[in-house]
Tab-separated table of C-alpha atoms in Angstrom:
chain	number	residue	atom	x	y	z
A	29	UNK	CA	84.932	68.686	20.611
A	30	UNK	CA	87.658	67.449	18.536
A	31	UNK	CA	86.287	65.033	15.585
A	32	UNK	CA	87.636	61.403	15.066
A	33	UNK	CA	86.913	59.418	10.870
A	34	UNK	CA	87.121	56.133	11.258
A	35	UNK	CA	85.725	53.819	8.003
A	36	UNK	CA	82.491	53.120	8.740
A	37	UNK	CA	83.162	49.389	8.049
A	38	UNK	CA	85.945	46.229	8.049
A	39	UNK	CA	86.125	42.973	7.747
A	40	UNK	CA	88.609	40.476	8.588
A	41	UNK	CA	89.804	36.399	9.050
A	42	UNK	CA	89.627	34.673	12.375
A	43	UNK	CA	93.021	34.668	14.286
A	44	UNK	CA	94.387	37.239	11.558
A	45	UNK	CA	95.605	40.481	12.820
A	46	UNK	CA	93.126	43.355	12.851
A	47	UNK	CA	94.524	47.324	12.411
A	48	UNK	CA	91.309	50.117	12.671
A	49	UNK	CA	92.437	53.435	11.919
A	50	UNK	CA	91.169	56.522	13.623
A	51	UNK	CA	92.330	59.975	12.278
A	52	UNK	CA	92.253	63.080	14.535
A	53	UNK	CA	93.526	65.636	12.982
A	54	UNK	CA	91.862	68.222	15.057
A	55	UNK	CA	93.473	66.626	18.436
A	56	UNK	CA	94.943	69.142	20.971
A	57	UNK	CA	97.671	68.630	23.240
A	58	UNK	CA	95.516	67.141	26.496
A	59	UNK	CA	93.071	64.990	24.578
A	60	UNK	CA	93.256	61.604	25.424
A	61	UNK	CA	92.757	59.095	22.813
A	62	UNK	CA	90.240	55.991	23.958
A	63	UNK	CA	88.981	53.250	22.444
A	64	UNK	CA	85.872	51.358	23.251
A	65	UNK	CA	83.741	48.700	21.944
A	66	UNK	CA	80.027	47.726	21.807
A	67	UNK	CA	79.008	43.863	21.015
A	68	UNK	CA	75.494	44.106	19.962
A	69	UNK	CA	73.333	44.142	22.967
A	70	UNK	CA	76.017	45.399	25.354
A	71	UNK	CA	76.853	48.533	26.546
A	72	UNK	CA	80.173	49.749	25.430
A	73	UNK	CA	83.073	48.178	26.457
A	74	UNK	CA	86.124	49.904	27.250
A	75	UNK	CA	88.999	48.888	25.326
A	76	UNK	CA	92.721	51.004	25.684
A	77	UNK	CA	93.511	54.383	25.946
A	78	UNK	CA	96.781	56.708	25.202
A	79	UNK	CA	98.040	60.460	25.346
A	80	UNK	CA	101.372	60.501	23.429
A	81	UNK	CA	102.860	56.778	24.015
A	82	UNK	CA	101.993	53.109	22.179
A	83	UNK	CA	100.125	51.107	24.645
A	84	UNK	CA	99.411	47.455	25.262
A	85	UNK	CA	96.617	45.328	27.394
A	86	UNK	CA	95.513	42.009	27.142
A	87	UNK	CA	93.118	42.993	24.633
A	88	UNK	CA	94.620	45.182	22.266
A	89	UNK	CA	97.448	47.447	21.205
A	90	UNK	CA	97.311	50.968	20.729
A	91	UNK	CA	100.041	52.688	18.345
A	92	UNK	CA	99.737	56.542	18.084
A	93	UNK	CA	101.466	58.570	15.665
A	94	UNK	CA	104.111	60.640	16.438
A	95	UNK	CA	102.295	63.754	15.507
A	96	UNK	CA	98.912	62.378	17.168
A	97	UNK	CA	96.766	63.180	14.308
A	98	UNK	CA	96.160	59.526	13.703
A	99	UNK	CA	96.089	56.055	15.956
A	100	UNK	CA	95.575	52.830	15.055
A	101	UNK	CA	93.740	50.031	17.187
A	102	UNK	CA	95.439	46.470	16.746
A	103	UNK	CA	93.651	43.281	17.774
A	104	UNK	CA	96.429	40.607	17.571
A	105	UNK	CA	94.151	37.544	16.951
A	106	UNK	CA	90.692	38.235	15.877
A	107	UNK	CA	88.158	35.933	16.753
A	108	UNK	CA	84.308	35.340	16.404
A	109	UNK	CA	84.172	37.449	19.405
A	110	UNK	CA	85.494	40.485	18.341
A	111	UNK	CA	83.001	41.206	16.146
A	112	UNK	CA	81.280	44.688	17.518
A	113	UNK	CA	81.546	48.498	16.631
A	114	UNK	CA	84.630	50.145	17.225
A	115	UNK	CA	84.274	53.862	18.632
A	116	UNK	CA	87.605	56.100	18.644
A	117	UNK	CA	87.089	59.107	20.643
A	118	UNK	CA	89.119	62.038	22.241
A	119	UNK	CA	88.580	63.155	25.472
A	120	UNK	CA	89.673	66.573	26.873
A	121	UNK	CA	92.002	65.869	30.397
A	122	UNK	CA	89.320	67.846	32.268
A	123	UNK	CA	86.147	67.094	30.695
A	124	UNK	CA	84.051	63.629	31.183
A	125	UNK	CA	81.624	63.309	28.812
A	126	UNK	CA	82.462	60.891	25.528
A	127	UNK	CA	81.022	62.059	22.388
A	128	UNK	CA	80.612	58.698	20.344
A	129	UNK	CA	80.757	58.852	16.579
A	130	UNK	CA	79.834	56.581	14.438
A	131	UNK	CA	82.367	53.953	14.607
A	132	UNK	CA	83.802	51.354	12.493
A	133	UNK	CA	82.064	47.961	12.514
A	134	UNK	CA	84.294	44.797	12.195
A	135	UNK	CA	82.993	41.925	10.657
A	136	UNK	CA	84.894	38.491	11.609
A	137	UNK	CA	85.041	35.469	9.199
A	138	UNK	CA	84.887	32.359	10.542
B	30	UNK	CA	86.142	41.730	37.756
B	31	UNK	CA	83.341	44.560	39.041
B	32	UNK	CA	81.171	45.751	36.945
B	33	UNK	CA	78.297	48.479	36.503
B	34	UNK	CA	74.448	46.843	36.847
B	35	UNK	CA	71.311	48.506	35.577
B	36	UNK	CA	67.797	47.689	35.995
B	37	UNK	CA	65.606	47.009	35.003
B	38	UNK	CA	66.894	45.383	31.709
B	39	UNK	CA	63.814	46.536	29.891
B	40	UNK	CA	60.979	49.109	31.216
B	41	UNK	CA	57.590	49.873	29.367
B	42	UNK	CA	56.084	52.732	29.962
B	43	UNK	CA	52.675	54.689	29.042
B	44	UNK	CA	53.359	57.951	27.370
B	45	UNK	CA	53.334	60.878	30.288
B	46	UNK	CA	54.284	58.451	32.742
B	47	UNK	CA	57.410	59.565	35.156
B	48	UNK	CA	60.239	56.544	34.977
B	49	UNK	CA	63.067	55.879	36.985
B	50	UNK	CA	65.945	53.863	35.678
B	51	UNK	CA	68.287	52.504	38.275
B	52	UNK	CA	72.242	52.086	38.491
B	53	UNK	CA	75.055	50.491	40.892
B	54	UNK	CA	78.211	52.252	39.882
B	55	UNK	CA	81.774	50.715	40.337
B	56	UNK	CA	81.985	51.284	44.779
B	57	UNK	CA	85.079	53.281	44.205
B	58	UNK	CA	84.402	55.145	41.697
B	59	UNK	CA	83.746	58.849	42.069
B	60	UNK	CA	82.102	59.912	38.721
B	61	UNK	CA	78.913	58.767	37.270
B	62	UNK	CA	76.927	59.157	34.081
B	63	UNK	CA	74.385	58.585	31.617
B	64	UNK	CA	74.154	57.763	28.010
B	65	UNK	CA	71.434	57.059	25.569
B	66	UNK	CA	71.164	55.458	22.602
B	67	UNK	CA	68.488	55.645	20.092
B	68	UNK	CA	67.378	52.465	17.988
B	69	UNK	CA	69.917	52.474	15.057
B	70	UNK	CA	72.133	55.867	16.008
B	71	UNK	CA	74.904	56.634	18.151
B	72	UNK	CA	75.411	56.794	21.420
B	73	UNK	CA	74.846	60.329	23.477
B	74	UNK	CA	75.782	62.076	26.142
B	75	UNK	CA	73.449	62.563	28.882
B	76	UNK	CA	74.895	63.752	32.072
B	77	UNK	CA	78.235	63.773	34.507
B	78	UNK	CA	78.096	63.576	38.225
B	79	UNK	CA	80.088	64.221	40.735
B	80	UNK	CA	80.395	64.629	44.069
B	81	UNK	CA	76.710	65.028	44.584
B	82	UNK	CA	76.382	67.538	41.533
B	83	UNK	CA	76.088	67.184	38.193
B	84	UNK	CA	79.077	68.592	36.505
B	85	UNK	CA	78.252	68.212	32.872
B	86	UNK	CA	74.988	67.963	30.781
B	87	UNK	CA	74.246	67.866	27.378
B	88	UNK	CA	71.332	69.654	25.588
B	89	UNK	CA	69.336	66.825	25.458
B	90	UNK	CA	69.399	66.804	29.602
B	91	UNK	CA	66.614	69.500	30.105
B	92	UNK	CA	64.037	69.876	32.768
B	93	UNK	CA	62.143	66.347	31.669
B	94	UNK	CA	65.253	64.799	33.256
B	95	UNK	CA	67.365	64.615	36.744
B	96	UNK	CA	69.844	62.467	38.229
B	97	UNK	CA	70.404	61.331	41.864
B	98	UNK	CA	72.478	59.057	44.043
B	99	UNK	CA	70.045	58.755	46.954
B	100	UNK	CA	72.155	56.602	48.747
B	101	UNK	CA	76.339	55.172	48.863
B	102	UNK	CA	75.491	53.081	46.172
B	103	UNK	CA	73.003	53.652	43.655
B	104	UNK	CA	72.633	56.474	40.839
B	105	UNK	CA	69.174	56.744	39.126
B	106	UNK	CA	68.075	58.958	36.064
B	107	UNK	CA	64.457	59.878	36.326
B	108	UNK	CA	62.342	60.986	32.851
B	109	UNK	CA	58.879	62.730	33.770
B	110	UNK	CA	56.343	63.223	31.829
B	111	UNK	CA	57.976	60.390	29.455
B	112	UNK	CA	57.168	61.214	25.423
B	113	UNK	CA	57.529	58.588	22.341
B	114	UNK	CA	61.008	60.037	21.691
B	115	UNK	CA	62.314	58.941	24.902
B	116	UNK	CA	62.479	55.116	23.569
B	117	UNK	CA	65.919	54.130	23.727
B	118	UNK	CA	68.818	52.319	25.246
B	119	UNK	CA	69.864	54.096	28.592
B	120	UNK	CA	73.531	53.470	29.802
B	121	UNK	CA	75.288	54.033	32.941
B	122	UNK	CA	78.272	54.221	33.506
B	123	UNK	CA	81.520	55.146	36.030
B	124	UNK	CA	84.642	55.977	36.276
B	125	UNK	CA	87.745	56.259	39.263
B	126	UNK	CA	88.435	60.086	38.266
B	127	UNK	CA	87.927	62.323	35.004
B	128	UNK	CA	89.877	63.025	32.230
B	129	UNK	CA	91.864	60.050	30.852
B	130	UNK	CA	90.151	57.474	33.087
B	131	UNK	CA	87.953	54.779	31.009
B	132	UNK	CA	84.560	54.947	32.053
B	133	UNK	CA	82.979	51.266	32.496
B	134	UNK	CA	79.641	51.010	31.349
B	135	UNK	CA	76.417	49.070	32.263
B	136	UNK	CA	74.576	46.868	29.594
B	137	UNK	CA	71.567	49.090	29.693
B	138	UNK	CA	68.088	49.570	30.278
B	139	UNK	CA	65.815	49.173	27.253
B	140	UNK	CA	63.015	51.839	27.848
B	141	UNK	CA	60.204	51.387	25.498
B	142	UNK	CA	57.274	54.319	25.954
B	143	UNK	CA	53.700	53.327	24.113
């Protein structure tokens, strides 16, 4: 499975913009980029997910590079809330299984 | 908004004891699956199912463990023969279809073995 580095650790203002990198150097053509969450206590929490194109929700933006060996996750507002682990991972088009790494943990200041 | 629900929220268990740990996926959702976590590591792949079959396991999914959905809407992962290792987080979760759907997860089942 193709491997995702993300810093193990970030920290940021309330209501500030928030950018977590993810580099995937290894990525191959059908792997879907995903993001998810996990709030201590909680299962994870889905956040976005890509292939090629930037993508927005309500809850975050996605921006992949053109060459796809890099993405970065952008929370537009942080708040107390947002505080969890962030997991990149790539998943193969016709595969299901996640393989979580370790994640980058974002601290939030009040 | 749906959501997956798991329970119990927190199961003891006696060492050698069979559990079962219970799901209710998404209702249309067509894949299910298990995760684990361990106290303090990452989270890890259990199992894929689909259409009545599992489609993907991981090494840790050997012969101590099996999955069912025994009915339209429940999906359970049964441990026999529990050991101390087996204390961890459990999570469920589902999905619409594979590949670049998200999967939505449950908030777990805490399964503590003594």
């Amino acid at each position: 499975d193709a491997k995702t580095t993300q810093p193990n650790s970030m920290e940021s203002n309330e209501e500030e913009p928030v950018h977590l990198p993810c580099n995937h150097s290894t990525i191959s053509g059908t792997d879907y980029i995903h993001w998810y969450r996990q709030l201590p206590s909680q299962g994870p929490e889905y956040v976005i997910h890509g292939l090629t194109s930037n993508v927005n929700n309500r809850m975050a933006s996605l921006a992949i590079a053109e060459d796809r060996k890099s993405s970065t996750l952008i929370l537009h507002r942080a708040t107390l809330r947002d505080a969890a682990v962030y997991y990149c991972i790539l998943r193969l088009a016709d595969f299901n299984k996640f393989y979580f790494g370790s994640g980058t943990k974002l601290n939030v200041k009040p | 908004e749906p959501e997956v629900t798991q329970t119990p929220s927190h199961q003891v268990t006696q060492m050698g004891q069979e559990v079962i740990l219970r799901c209710v996926p998404i209702s249309n959702h067509l894949y299910f699956y298990w995760y684990r976590q361990i106290l303090g590591q990452k989270v890890e792949f259990l199992v894929s199912f689909y259409n009545n079959e599992i489609s993907e396991k991981s090494e840790i999914f050997d012969d101590q463990f099996s999955v069912e959905r025994p009915d339209g809407s429940n999906f359970t992962l049964k441990i026999r023969s529990t050991k101390l290792e087996d204390s961890a987080m459990y999570f469920c979760a589902s999905s619409r279809a594979a590949g670049g759907q998200p999967q939505h997860f449950g908030d777990g089942t805490r399964l503590s073995i003594l």
